[in-house]
Structures are given as C-alpha cells and as structure tokens.
Amino acid sequence: DLAEDSPGISPYCLCQIYLSVFFVLFLQDGSKQRQARKKTVSFSSMPSDRKMNSTAACMAFMMEGCEMKKFRSNSRMYSRYFLLDPDMRWLRWEPSKKDSEKAKLEIKSIKEVRLGKKTPVLRSNGLSDQFPDECAFSIIYGDNYESLDLVASTADVVSTWVMGLRYLVSYGRHMVGVVEPSQPSVRTSWIGSMFELADPERQGHIDLFRATQIIKGLNPGMRESRIELKFKELQKAKDCYGEGIDLDIFVEAYCELCTRPEIFFLLVQFSSNKEYLDSKDLMLFVEVEQGVEGVTEEMCREIVRKFEPSAEGRDNGYLSIDGFTHYLLSSECHIFDPQHKHVCQDMAQPLSHYYINSSHNASLLEDHYWGSSDLSSYVRALRMGCRSLEVVVWDGVDCEPVVYVHVINQYAFESSEYPLILCLVTHCSVPQQRVMAQHLKKILGDKLHIEPPNMEDHYLPSPEKLKGKILIKGKSLPSDSQDSEGEVTDEEEVTLCKSVQFRDFETSKREQKHWKICSFNEVDANRFANEFPEDFVSYNKRFLSRVYPTPMRIDASNMNPQDFWKCGCQIVAMNYQTPGLMMDLNLGWFRQNGNCGYVLRPAIMREEVSYFSANARDSLPGVSAQLLHIKVISGQNLPKPRGSAAKGDVVEPYIYVEIHGIPADCAEQRTKTVSQNGDNPIFDESFEFQINLPELAALRFVVLDDDYIGDEFIGQYTIPFECLLPGYRHVPLQSLTGEFLPNTTLFVHVAITNRRGGGKAHKRGLSVRKGRKAREYTSTKTTGIKVVDELFRASTQSLREATDLRENVQNAMVSFKELCGLTPAANMKQCILTVSSWLMNSERAQRVTVDLSGAYPTMEAHGPVPELLRKVLTAYDTMIQTSRTLIESADGVYSKLTQAQRAGLDFHEDLHRIGAREGLKGRKLQKAMESYAWNITVLKVCSFSLCSIMLFPLYLI
C-alpha cells in the first residue's frame, strides 16, 4: 500500500520497490524519444549580481517578491507581482480582481513544483514558442492537482522560486532555520577551523596575504586578485578597511567566492537534510540523474569520505556544498566515459575494419616547404597514439640513406601495442633504397612483419594478431630494374601493405588483392566520395586506403578527417604539427578506444551485405535518429586568449557546441555572450541535435572571447558521441596545442534519447513519442528482380509489426511521463519518485496498491482519487498492456524477420547474375544491388532491435 498513512516509507524506499516491479515489466529498449531533456535546474546571474548561495538568500528574495506572468488555460496572460508571506505559509500575488484573501496559495497545499513547460497549459501551441523552457515553472496544488503556471523574466528568477518552494514543500517552514541560523552549519564550522589553523595565537584575525592563500589553496583555479578584492570590499562595507581579516569576514568571503549557485541549487533539489546531502540523497542523485547502475549506500559513503572537506561531514556521512562541488569536478563526474580510457573494442576484426590514427610528414615542424625537420616530431606523434607514420627517406653520404629507424624502433610501442604502419616515401636512389631495406630488417628485427600474405584469405589479419609488429607500406621494384626510378622495400619481400595504383572501383573489385593498399590524394578522394559514395564505402570494407593532404597545402594545414572517415577510409594522414579544428577532431576521435590508435568502424560500414551512403542526409536504413540534448550551464576559470594579456583580465566568453559526423548530423549552435566574467560565467542555454549515425559522430565544445579582436580562441574539448555520459558533467578544456588548461572547465547537462541496442543499458533507456509519419527507414525498396522483390514484399507486414510494437510502447510511456509532469526524456525512476511524493504529501488518505501476483504488475486506486491521479493510473495501465503485447509478440516477429533476412542473403552470391539475366545492366543493375543491400540492412537492424529488447531489460530504468 502506498498511502499517506505510511509516513515511515521514504520516497527512496518507494523508488526501490517500484524498480523491482519495472525490472520485470519493461523488457524493451525504450529508444524513441523526441526531446532530450532530463530534470535539471537553471541559473543565470541574478539582477544586481545578487548571490543565491543559501536557502536563506532564496527565502529573502521570495519575500521581497518580483513580477511574473501568470497563464490560464484559455491561454490568457496576466502580469502579477508574486511574493512569499513573512511567515512562509502563503504565496500571494497582486493586483488581482479577487480579494486579497483569494489571491493567495497556501504552501502546505502545494503537491509539486515543476521546472519548465510541463503542464498542458504551458505545452499548448499558443504559448510554447513564446518563451524559453528555462523561464517557465508550474505549481501543482490542491487535492485536484490544479496548476498555477508562471513565466519569469529570467531563468535565475525561476530557479530561485523553484528551489525555495521545493524546500518549503519538503521540509516546511519550521525547518527553515537557515534564515536566522541558531548554530553554525557543517560548512561554517569547517571554514572556521581553517581560519583557526591560520591563527594559532588566537589573535582573532589574520593578514590579507594569508587569508588569500588559504582560499586560493582550497580553490586552485581562483585568481588571487579576485580574492583580495572581495576581502577589501567586505572590509570597506564593515568599516574596517586596512585591518586584519577576522573570522566573520573570512567566512563571508569564502561563501561568496566559493559557492557556485548552479551547484547549490542542484544540491538543495536532492537534499533531505537542509543544505547537505546524506548517503540516501546522494544515491538518488547518482542513480537518477547520473545514470549509474548498482549504486549502494556504501558507494555513496565512500564518495563522502573522498570528497567532503569537513571532518564532521565525513564522520556523519554528509556531503556539503563544498564536497558536492569537489565531487562534481572530479573524474567521477567527467563527461568522458571511463571505460573508453582503455581498449574496449573488439580488436580481432580484419585490419581494414578500423580507423587508424595516421601522421603525414611527421618530421616537419612547420610548413611543407620552409619547415625544419626534427627527430622529436616522430616521438611526439607516436606518443599521441599515431599508428601510421610517414617516413621520408633521402640520399645520404657514403651511400647511407637518411632515415630515423632507431628512434622509431625505440618508441614504436610505447603508447600502443597494436601494429605500426610505416609509410615509406623515398627520395633516394635505388642502391640506397636497398641499403635502407637492410637497415629496416636489422634495426627492427623481430618487430618487422615479414610473413607473406596468405593467398587464401580475403581480409588482412587483425590488430590483435599483429600486436607488436611493424608493417612496411611501400612499392616493390622489379628485380631486373636498373634505373633509379621507383621504390623498393626489399626485392625478396611483397608485404601486407604493398602500395599499388588505384584505377577504378570495378577493376579493384575484380583484381585487387586484400594485402594491397592504394593511396589517394585528398582531391581525388573527395571526388570519389561525392561521385561514388556507395562504391567507396564498399571498397573500404575489404581494402585499406590511405588519404593524404594535397601538395597545395603548403602551409601544412589539415583536411577534415570526417570527410573521409564517412567513406570508410581507414588511414587519413594528418599534419600533426598544425593544431586547430581538424587535429582536435582527429585526436578526440581516437580517444574512444584507449587511445591505442585503432577505432572499430561502424558495423554498417563493415558488414559485407549492408547499405550505407557517405552522403546520407537522412535516417539510415532500419533506425531512426537519436537526439542529443546539451545544456551548457556554466564555465569555470576561463583564461584570456593567448596574446591578449594587454587587455587585462576581462573575458566575455561564448560557446559553440558543434556536431561533426556524416552530412546529416553536422550542426552547430552558440550561446549568448556573458559580459566580463571568466571566473564562473552562467550560460544556462539548452541545445538539441539529431544524430543519425552516432558511431561516427563527435561533439566539440569551443570557448571563445567576444572581447578580443583577433584569435579569440580560449579552449576546446572534442569527444566521440559514444563516449558521452549522461547527467551533470564537467568538461575539461584544452589549449590550442592540446594541453589541458588547469582548473578550466564547462559545467553541462547531457541527455541522450532514442539510443539503440548494445552497450551500456543505463545510457540507452529513454524514449520518444513518434508520429505516424512515413517510415522510409523501415520500408523495403524495389530491386526490379522479381523473385527477390517477392521475398522482401512478404516481409513488409513483419517490419510494420515490429515498428508498431516499439512505437506503441514508446507513445504509452511518454503519455505516462507527461502526466507525471516530466518530459519524454525522463526515466522511470523520476516518474516513480514523482508519483510516490504525490501520495506521501496528500492531505487526505489516498490508497493505491500494487499487485505483483501476476506476470505483469498492476496499480489500482481504492476509493476516490483526484482526476489527475486517475489519469496517471490509466496511463500506467496502458503502458503495461502495450508492453505486454510487445513482450509476448517479440519472439514471433523476430523469427519472421531473421528468416526473411537469411532467405534474402541466399541471393547474395548470384544476385549480379540473376539481375543481368532479367535484363538489368549498367546503372539499373547497380541500383538493384543498392536496393537489395538496403533491404537486408533494414531486416537486420529491425531484428537486432527486437533482440535488444529481450537482452536489455533495464533500458527504461
């Protein structure tokens, strides 16, 4: 029973009870979701730089009041002045046609405070586009769950009211001792102890320098000038300017300088013990917001022990605002998934199935014509994870070619144990080439791979099989050649990476052997990518291809590697000596597999029978797009751009959020500029991106200075989409040359919806409401070959059933979430907490029982309940029934899809002959082959999606 007369059951316990129910129920991946917003908080700089760094400050602001817009169900809008009564029992507004006794709302009648546009009134078409989501909130009150829908002028005003009202609803006015605290808090006691350590003689004050250094030591990124200025401001306000810093000033300065309001609001949102988190609060935050599985109280107590600075907090298991800030800044809340810091991909695939980190002209320090050569550049490239190194060989004195084999041998496997490909570019005579070949064998020894390729194989060996080996890419000179043209590795060796000239895709398909590799000038590669995108992708399924910069890049600028990765090109050679966007993309991309230099390409670009076009501008076959929601909340300790020191410390930052990937995914959006604030600028802006091929997408944050004319670059961070963690995360920023800027970060919120099967279930458990629009991505195409088309036509009904099953459940889930007052991106834990809080906070007994005796749990109300709760229970029942239909039908539909897929693959070997026999040739035959590959891919992806429903039962949670 979940009733008001069960006060001993905490919302957290109710959450755990419900989770056991949903574990059984939702055996599907819930991966269709339109809007990628989780429950978040918003904060921007307050008017007049007012600091909301305590509950007391919020209450004081609410008592002073402010003007907001009040919306009614008929979409009419009224400007009213809202304020909290001094006794904190009533919320009032004026002027109003009602008398003063009616234009008020009793705090204890409030059931819930919703941030954003989460009621039917605020979601209505007439209002939704008139104001940003961050400026809206709703107060749900009374036994009938009515809503007071409000819009404020700024997001920070909304945050203050939401936080303050939630606090009053949760703890009541008798708990607000923070307005006039009767005893020191855990935090102020700890700050006082820091002061006492600096004042061993108990003089009651310390000098300005020592006080500054203490705060600087506790917050390494903070500027000393800012700390000193704050002390002087407070001294002047208290008329003690020039004297020592006493305890009161020290505590006040620390609280104002070191309290990040956006983190404080987040803490209060989850706190059940005034202004700190206990282990149960922290469990909810880590599990519900951060998406971590298997969280225990002991894990949370360990977080407290690790990050809480006060001994009192550690002893009692409390995480204060300082401890919470330290935790959120730690690697545990980094945006980069730590599992990708190690090799985490299958390394047993053929070498052609991987992207390979590659360097072009690594020995040059600057441009191609005037740059100097330096041995350390080889070392730097290898240490950065490069696995394909271009080595230029020149004629030397005494018939000794100039080549740096010794240094390559020394550092070849320092950063990665996987194979290194040396791309020889010879500018020396044939005799010296032969000497070079002997040097390579002698110096590299057992590391040099000299085994001839297996003629019976169709693919190159895997990186796993070639561990610790160095492969030589070069041309062989015929043994009877006497001239000085051409290249030679050694006449007696034809290697795994023999260089050959590319003629055309049809010739390669007929004649090229799997151990031969073609190099493409970027101009030619771009032409192939635009004119023959499907052929280029198909070619790279079997053969290695290397793309190198055009000689016209005399300044050693870089091409965009994504332009060629989308075609499947494995080796895209970059000028490592030239920093910038392109190198950011390259280095960021190869972080995702332990920085080992190899990244497994998307399955759709590896499988022999699959369809993918490099220029795809819409959904891929069988899948719908995923949505990435990024909320840029704030920045920390942003420095001035390089070379701008003459303008002082003022920074006016703004941020670009960029998506790089296939053409359909490339996009960018920017925040507003924050004036004269690099210490903790608040952006509080949300962006949404559609991602069609997440396996080839990367997210890049770029921070720029609007105040600086010239190179405005402050910092950047690039992360592969597959490495993103959901929740509240800090993003470390890097300089132009790649070094991490100390204590310089962005604070963001990440939500990903419509993630499809595989990987970590907790990141892929969100859903979206899908319309009944055309579903081209799950439809088969006509090939023009009668027997083949008949087979695929027979699978149409099964594809429709599979799509309907998923979308029916997803639509039912979204309806349930919206009735709970949450967005489609919310997870089930948030829904459970919301409904349980309604029942716990109701003024009258409301009894709801959960029946676990059957295969599918039911929820039933006993006695009268409000209309909203009745709708929630109805939506829950609909969700149960659609889930039941999905679960009980999935096996049959999956069987039909896989059977159709297997039958379709039987045509693969003879498809070309069958098509030609039916009169198809030229472009028509090519189009038939593409449609066939599309259909096989649709069947494969749809059947895999159903399989993932059964394999990943925790998707919803």
Short mmCIF file of C-alpha atoms in Angstrom, two decimals, residues 493-866:
data_model
loop_
_atom_site.label_atom_id
_atom_site.label_comp_id
_atom_site.label_asym_id
_atom_site.label_seq_id
_atom_site.Cartn_x
_atom_site.Cartn_y
_atom_site.Cartn_z
CA GLU A 493 59.67 -9.31 -49.57
CA VAL A 494 55.92 -8.50 -51.10
CA THR A 495 54.35 -7.17 -47.54
CA LEU A 496 50.82 -6.90 -46.03
CA CYS A 497 50.63 -3.28 -47.18
CA LYS A 498 52.01 -3.29 -50.70
CA SER A 499 51.36 0.01 -52.44
CA VAL A 500 49.52 -0.17 -55.77
CA GLN A 501 47.95 2.43 -58.01
CA PHE A 502 44.18 2.82 -57.96
CA ARG A 503 42.42 2.58 -61.32
CA ASP A 504 38.68 2.34 -60.64
CA PHE A 505 36.30 0.57 -58.27
CA GLU A 506 35.23 -2.10 -60.75
CA THR A 507 38.83 -3.06 -61.54
CA SER A 508 39.70 -3.18 -57.83
CA LYS A 509 36.71 -5.43 -57.15
CA ARG A 510 37.96 -7.87 -59.80
CA GLU A 511 41.72 -7.74 -59.40
CA GLN A 512 42.94 -6.11 -56.19
CA LYS A 513 44.28 -8.45 -53.51
CA HIS A 514 43.46 -7.86 -49.87
CA TRP A 515 47.08 -7.07 -48.91
CA LYS A 516 47.41 -4.26 -51.45
CA ILE A 517 46.80 -0.67 -50.43
CA CYS A 518 46.01 2.41 -52.51
CA SER A 519 46.83 5.98 -51.55
CA PHE A 520 44.51 8.81 -52.58
CA ASN A 521 45.27 12.48 -52.86
CA GLU A 522 42.57 14.32 -50.89
CA VAL A 523 41.28 15.93 -54.10
CA ASP A 524 40.72 12.54 -55.75
CA ALA A 525 39.30 11.08 -52.55
CA ASN A 526 36.81 13.96 -52.32
CA ARG A 527 35.74 13.36 -55.90
CA PHE A 528 35.16 9.67 -55.25
CA ALA A 529 33.26 10.50 -52.04
CA ASN A 530 30.91 12.83 -53.93
CA GLU A 531 30.50 10.87 -57.17
CA PHE A 532 30.67 7.27 -55.94
CA PRO A 533 29.86 7.34 -52.21
CA GLU A 534 28.39 3.81 -52.02
CA ASP A 535 31.24 2.33 -54.09
CA PHE A 536 33.88 4.00 -51.92
CA VAL A 537 32.29 2.61 -48.74
CA SER A 538 32.06 -0.87 -50.31
CA TYR A 539 35.70 -0.73 -51.45
CA ASN A 540 36.90 0.08 -47.95
CA LYS A 541 35.13 -2.91 -46.42
CA ARG A 542 37.90 -5.11 -47.76
CA PHE A 543 40.89 -2.94 -48.65
CA LEU A 544 42.96 -0.44 -46.76
CA SER A 545 43.01 3.05 -48.24
CA ARG A 546 45.21 5.98 -47.29
CA VAL A 547 44.24 9.60 -47.90
CA TYR A 548 46.97 12.24 -47.76
CA PRO A 549 46.82 16.05 -47.99
CA THR A 550 47.10 17.72 -51.37
CA PRO A 551 50.53 19.25 -52.12
CA MET A 552 48.69 22.57 -52.43
CA ARG A 553 48.57 22.70 -48.60
CA ILE A 554 51.98 24.32 -48.47
CA ASP A 555 51.18 25.74 -45.03
CA ALA A 556 50.68 22.20 -43.69
CA SER A 557 47.03 22.87 -42.97
CA ASN A 558 44.79 19.87 -42.40
CA MET A 559 41.88 18.35 -44.26
CA ASN A 560 38.75 17.34 -42.37
CA PRO A 561 39.20 13.65 -41.49
CA GLN A 562 35.41 13.20 -41.18
CA ASP A 563 35.09 13.78 -44.94
CA PHE A 564 36.94 10.51 -45.49
CA TRP A 565 36.03 8.53 -42.38
CA LYS A 566 32.41 8.67 -43.60
CA CYS A 567 33.59 6.84 -46.73
CA GLY A 568 35.29 4.19 -44.63
CA CYS A 569 38.85 5.37 -45.39
CA GLN A 570 40.98 3.89 -42.65
CA ILE A 571 44.17 5.94 -42.87
CA VAL A 572 43.62 9.69 -43.09
CA ALA A 573 47.06 11.27 -42.77
CA MET A 574 47.17 14.44 -40.67
CA ASN A 575 49.80 17.14 -40.23
CA TYR A 576 50.43 16.69 -36.52
CA GLN A 577 52.49 19.85 -36.38
CA THR A 578 49.44 22.01 -37.21
CA PRO A 579 46.92 22.48 -34.39
CA GLY A 580 43.32 23.50 -34.92
CA LEU A 581 39.85 22.10 -35.52
CA MET A 582 40.93 19.21 -37.74
CA MET A 583 43.57 17.94 -35.34
CA ASP A 584 41.08 18.38 -32.47
CA LEU A 585 38.70 16.06 -34.31
CA ASN A 586 41.43 13.54 -35.05
CA LEU A 587 42.88 13.37 -31.55
CA GLY A 588 39.47 13.47 -29.89
CA TRP A 589 38.19 10.67 -32.11
CA PHE A 590 40.96 8.23 -31.27
CA ARG A 591 40.49 8.65 -27.52
CA GLN A 592 37.48 6.32 -27.61
CA ASN A 593 39.45 3.06 -27.64
CA GLY A 594 42.10 3.66 -25.03
CA ASN A 595 44.00 5.93 -27.44
CA CYS A 596 45.53 2.77 -28.92
CA GLY A 597 45.43 4.22 -32.44
CA TYR A 598 42.67 1.94 -33.71
CA VAL A 599 38.90 2.58 -33.68
CA LEU A 600 36.44 -0.01 -34.95
CA ARG A 601 34.35 1.36 -37.80
CA PRO A 602 30.52 1.28 -37.62
CA ALA A 603 29.03 -2.14 -38.34
CA ILE A 604 27.05 -0.75 -41.27
CA MET A 605 30.39 0.11 -42.91
CA ARG A 606 31.98 -3.30 -42.20
CA GLU A 607 29.34 -5.91 -42.99
CA GLU A 608 29.62 -7.45 -46.43
CA VAL A 609 25.93 -7.01 -47.21
CA SER A 610 24.76 -3.65 -45.90
CA TYR A 611 23.78 -0.29 -47.31
CA PHE A 612 25.39 3.00 -46.42
CA SER A 613 25.97 6.12 -48.45
CA ALA A 614 28.72 8.52 -47.39
CA ASN A 615 26.49 11.45 -48.35
CA ALA A 616 23.40 10.27 -46.44
CA ARG A 617 21.37 13.27 -45.33
CA ASP A 618 18.55 11.49 -43.53
CA SER A 619 17.86 8.43 -41.39
CA LEU A 620 19.78 5.25 -42.04
CA PRO A 621 18.01 2.02 -43.04
CA GLY A 622 16.19 0.40 -40.14
CA VAL A 623 16.83 3.04 -37.50
CA SER A 624 15.54 6.46 -36.56
CA ALA A 625 17.71 9.32 -35.40
CA GLN A 626 18.87 9.73 -31.84
CA LEU A 627 18.61 13.05 -30.07
CA LEU A 628 21.36 14.68 -28.08
CA HIS A 629 20.32 17.36 -25.60
CA ILE A 630 23.09 19.55 -24.23
CA LYS A 631 22.51 22.19 -21.57
CA VAL A 632 25.53 24.47 -21.20
CA ILE A 633 25.20 25.65 -17.61
CA SER A 634 28.40 27.48 -16.70
CA GLY A 635 32.14 27.87 -17.18
CA GLN A 636 34.96 27.92 -14.65
CA ASN A 637 38.22 29.89 -14.60
CA LEU A 638 38.29 30.76 -18.29
CA PRO A 639 41.60 32.44 -19.24
CA LYS A 640 42.12 35.19 -21.75
CA PRO A 641 43.04 34.10 -25.28
CA ARG A 642 46.72 33.70 -25.96
CA GLY A 643 48.40 37.02 -26.71
CA SER A 644 45.65 39.19 -25.22
CA ALA A 645 47.23 39.91 -21.83
CA ALA A 646 47.48 43.62 -22.62
CA LYS A 647 43.72 43.95 -22.27
CA GLY A 648 43.68 42.78 -18.67
CA ASP A 649 41.68 40.01 -17.03
CA VAL A 650 38.27 40.76 -18.54
CA VAL A 651 36.80 37.86 -20.51
CA GLU A 652 33.49 37.93 -22.36
CA PRO A 653 33.03 34.26 -23.25
CA TYR A 654 30.59 32.49 -25.52
CA ILE A 655 30.46 28.85 -26.55
CA TYR A 656 29.92 26.97 -29.77
CA VAL A 657 28.52 23.46 -29.48
CA GLU A 658 29.34 21.54 -32.64
CA ILE A 659 28.42 18.12 -34.04
CA HIS A 660 30.79 16.58 -36.58
CA GLY A 661 29.87 13.43 -38.49
CA ILE A 662 28.03 12.41 -41.64
CA PRO A 663 26.42 15.33 -43.55
CA ALA A 664 23.03 14.68 -41.98
CA ASP A 665 24.49 15.17 -38.49
CA CYS A 666 26.79 18.17 -38.91
CA ALA A 667 25.43 21.16 -36.99
CA GLU A 668 26.46 23.90 -34.59
CA GLN A 669 24.78 26.27 -32.14
CA ARG A 670 26.14 29.02 -29.91
CA THR A 671 25.35 30.51 -26.55
CA LYS A 672 24.93 34.15 -25.72
CA THR A 673 27.95 36.17 -24.63
CA VAL A 674 28.42 36.62 -20.88
CA SER A 675 29.79 40.09 -20.19
CA GLN A 676 33.04 40.50 -18.26
CA ASN A 677 33.07 37.20 -16.43
CA GLY A 678 35.57 34.42 -16.91
CA ASP A 679 35.52 33.13 -13.33
CA ASN A 680 32.10 31.48 -13.31
CA PRO A 681 30.05 32.70 -16.31
CA ILE A 682 26.49 31.35 -16.34
CA PHE A 683 25.15 30.46 -19.80
CA ASP A 684 22.17 28.29 -18.90
CA GLU A 685 21.24 27.51 -22.52
CA SER A 686 19.93 24.26 -24.00
CA PHE A 687 20.52 22.79 -27.44
CA GLU A 688 19.21 19.74 -29.25
CA PHE A 689 20.91 17.83 -32.06
CA GLN A 690 19.71 14.99 -34.26
CA ILE A 691 22.25 12.20 -34.62
CA ASN A 692 21.68 9.67 -37.42
CA LEU A 693 24.97 7.77 -37.17
CA PRO A 694 26.20 8.08 -33.58
CA GLU A 695 29.10 5.69 -34.21
CA LEU A 696 30.64 8.34 -36.47
CA ALA A 697 29.65 11.50 -34.60
CA ALA A 698 31.77 13.69 -32.35
CA LEU A 699 30.76 16.55 -30.06
CA ARG A 700 33.01 19.61 -29.78
CA PHE A 701 32.79 22.48 -27.29
CA VAL A 702 34.65 25.65 -28.32
CA VAL A 703 35.00 28.60 -25.93
CA LEU A 704 35.74 31.98 -27.49
CA ASP A 705 36.22 35.53 -26.21
CA ASP A 706 33.88 38.16 -27.64
CA ASP A 707 36.03 40.92 -26.13
CA TYR A 708 39.18 40.10 -28.08
CA ILE A 709 39.79 41.09 -31.68
CA GLY A 710 41.99 38.54 -33.40
CA ASP A 711 42.45 34.93 -32.34
CA GLU A 712 39.57 34.70 -29.88
CA PHE A 713 40.17 31.04 -29.01
CA ILE A 714 40.11 30.21 -25.27
CA GLY A 715 39.74 26.43 -25.21
CA GLN A 716 38.03 23.40 -26.68
CA TYR A 717 37.15 19.78 -25.99
CA THR A 718 36.22 17.11 -28.53
CA ILE A 719 34.57 13.85 -27.53
CA PRO A 720 33.15 10.96 -29.60
CA PHE A 721 29.40 10.63 -29.20
CA GLU A 722 29.76 7.05 -27.97
CA CYS A 723 31.92 8.25 -25.04
CA LEU A 724 29.36 10.69 -23.61
CA LEU A 725 28.00 10.11 -20.12
CA PRO A 726 24.53 11.41 -19.21
CA GLY A 727 23.72 13.74 -16.34
CA TYR A 728 25.55 16.68 -14.80
CA ARG A 729 29.13 16.63 -16.05
CA HIS A 730 32.22 18.82 -16.17
CA VAL A 731 34.11 19.23 -19.44
CA PRO A 732 37.88 19.82 -19.20
CA LEU A 733 39.13 22.35 -21.73
CA GLN A 734 42.27 22.07 -23.83
CA SER A 735 44.50 24.74 -25.28
CA LEU A 736 45.09 25.25 -28.99
CA THR A 737 48.01 22.80 -28.90
CA GLY A 738 46.13 20.17 -26.93
CA GLU A 739 47.33 20.68 -23.36
CA PHE A 740 44.63 20.60 -20.69
CA LEU A 741 44.08 24.03 -19.15
CA PRO A 742 44.43 23.74 -15.36
CA ASN A 743 41.13 24.07 -13.45
CA THR A 744 39.35 25.27 -16.59
CA THR A 745 36.05 23.54 -17.25
CA LEU A 746 32.50 23.79 -18.53
CA PHE A 747 29.54 22.50 -16.49
CA VAL A 748 26.91 20.85 -18.67
CA HIS A 749 23.92 18.53 -18.54
CA VAL A 750 23.71 15.71 -21.09
CA ALA A 751 20.67 13.66 -22.05
CA ILE A 752 20.59 11.18 -24.92
CA THR A 753 17.35 9.74 -26.21
CA ASN A 754 16.48 7.05 -28.69
CA ARG A 755 19.73 5.19 -28.14
CA ARG A 756 19.52 1.85 -29.85
CA GLY A 757 20.63 -1.57 -28.68
CA GLY A 758 24.03 -2.58 -27.42
CA GLY A 759 26.49 -1.06 -25.00
CA LYS A 760 25.52 0.26 -21.60
CA ALA A 761 21.84 -0.13 -20.93
CA HIS A 762 21.60 2.73 -18.45
CA LYS A 763 22.55 5.24 -21.11
CA ARG A 764 20.06 3.92 -23.60
CA GLY A 765 16.89 3.82 -21.59
CA LEU A 766 14.98 6.82 -22.87
CA SER A 767 12.03 7.03 -25.21
CA VAL A 768 10.22 9.41 -27.52
CA ARG A 769 6.72 9.89 -28.86
CA LYS A 770 6.72 9.02 -32.56
CA GLY A 771 4.16 10.30 -35.02
CA ARG A 772 2.54 8.16 -37.66
CA LYS A 773 4.51 9.83 -40.39
CA ALA A 774 6.11 7.94 -43.25
CA ARG A 775 8.64 5.38 -42.09
CA GLU A 776 11.02 5.24 -45.01
CA TYR A 777 13.80 3.99 -42.78
CA THR A 778 11.89 0.73 -42.11
CA SER A 779 10.48 0.25 -45.62
CA THR A 780 11.90 -2.05 -48.26
CA LYS A 781 12.81 -0.89 -51.75
CA THR A 782 12.08 -2.45 -55.12
CA THR A 783 15.09 -4.02 -56.83
CA GLY A 784 13.48 -4.80 -60.18
CA ILE A 785 14.33 -8.50 -59.78
CA LYS A 786 11.01 -10.32 -59.46
CA VAL A 787 11.99 -13.25 -57.26
CA VAL A 788 13.92 -11.01 -54.89
CA ASP A 789 11.14 -8.42 -54.66
CA GLU A 790 8.59 -11.10 -53.85
CA LEU A 791 10.70 -12.24 -50.91
CA PHE A 792 11.11 -8.74 -49.46
CA ARG A 793 7.46 -7.88 -50.12
CA ALA A 794 6.48 -10.81 -47.90
CA SER A 795 8.45 -9.27 -45.01
CA THR A 796 6.60 -5.94 -45.13
CA GLN A 797 3.98 -6.98 -42.59
CA SER A 798 6.62 -8.17 -40.12
CA LEU A 799 8.52 -4.89 -40.42
CA ARG A 800 5.32 -2.96 -39.80
CA GLU A 801 4.52 -5.12 -36.77
CA ALA A 802 7.99 -4.60 -35.32
CA THR A 803 7.77 -0.83 -35.73
CA ASP A 804 4.23 -0.67 -34.33
CA LEU A 805 5.17 -2.73 -31.27
CA ARG A 806 8.00 -0.40 -30.39
CA GLU A 807 6.18 2.83 -31.11
CA ASN A 808 3.03 1.83 -29.23
CA VAL A 809 5.04 1.20 -26.09
CA GLN A 810 7.06 4.36 -26.54
CA ASN A 811 3.97 6.50 -27.04
CA ALA A 812 2.34 4.98 -23.96
CA MET A 813 5.48 5.63 -21.94
CA VAL A 814 5.66 9.27 -23.00
CA SER A 815 1.99 9.80 -22.11
CA PHE A 816 2.67 8.36 -18.66
CA LYS A 817 5.72 10.58 -18.19
CA GLU A 818 3.93 13.74 -19.29
CA LEU A 819 1.03 13.06 -16.91
CA CYS A 820 3.63 12.73 -14.17
CA GLY A 821 4.77 16.24 -15.12
CA LEU A 822 8.03 15.12 -16.71
CA THR A 823 9.49 15.38 -20.19
CA PRO A 824 9.74 12.41 -22.58
CA ALA A 825 13.43 12.23 -21.69
CA ALA A 826 12.71 11.44 -18.05
CA ASN A 827 13.48 7.96 -16.76
CA MET A 828 11.23 5.66 -14.78
CA LYS A 829 12.95 6.44 -11.51
CA GLN A 830 11.94 10.07 -11.83
CA CYS A 831 8.35 9.05 -12.56
CA ILE A 832 8.30 6.77 -9.53
CA LEU A 833 9.63 9.46 -7.24
CA THR A 834 7.08 11.95 -8.53
CA VAL A 835 4.03 9.72 -8.06
CA SER A 836 5.18 8.48 -4.66
CA SER A 837 5.68 12.06 -3.48
CA TRP A 838 2.09 12.87 -4.52
CA LEU A 839 0.78 10.03 -2.38
CA MET A 840 3.02 10.83 0.57
CA ASN A 841 2.19 14.56 0.56
CA SER A 842 -1.56 14.28 0.10
CA GLU A 843 -3.68 15.87 2.82
CA ARG A 844 -6.27 13.12 2.57
CA ALA A 845 -5.76 9.39 2.56
CA GLN A 846 -5.19 8.08 -0.96
CA ARG A 847 -4.68 4.35 -1.16
CA VAL A 848 -3.02 2.76 -4.17
CA THR A 849 -1.99 -0.89 -4.23
CA VAL A 850 0.43 -2.73 -6.45
CA ASP A 851 -0.42 -6.33 -7.33
CA LEU A 852 2.67 -8.42 -8.08
CA SER A 853 0.93 -11.79 -8.16
CA GLY A 854 0.51 -11.85 -11.93
CA ALA A 855 3.04 -11.84 -14.74
CA TYR A 856 2.55 -8.09 -15.15
CA PRO A 857 2.16 -5.75 -12.16
CA THR A 858 -0.93 -3.62 -11.81
CA MET A 859 -1.64 -0.44 -9.85
CA GLU A 860 -5.13 0.17 -8.53
CA ALA A 861 -6.67 3.03 -6.59
CA HIS A 862 -9.00 2.27 -3.67
CA GLY A 863 -11.58 4.90 -3.01
CA PRO A 864 -11.80 8.35 -4.57
CA VAL A 865 -8.65 9.87 -6.03
CA PRO A 866 -8.08 13.16 -7.90
#
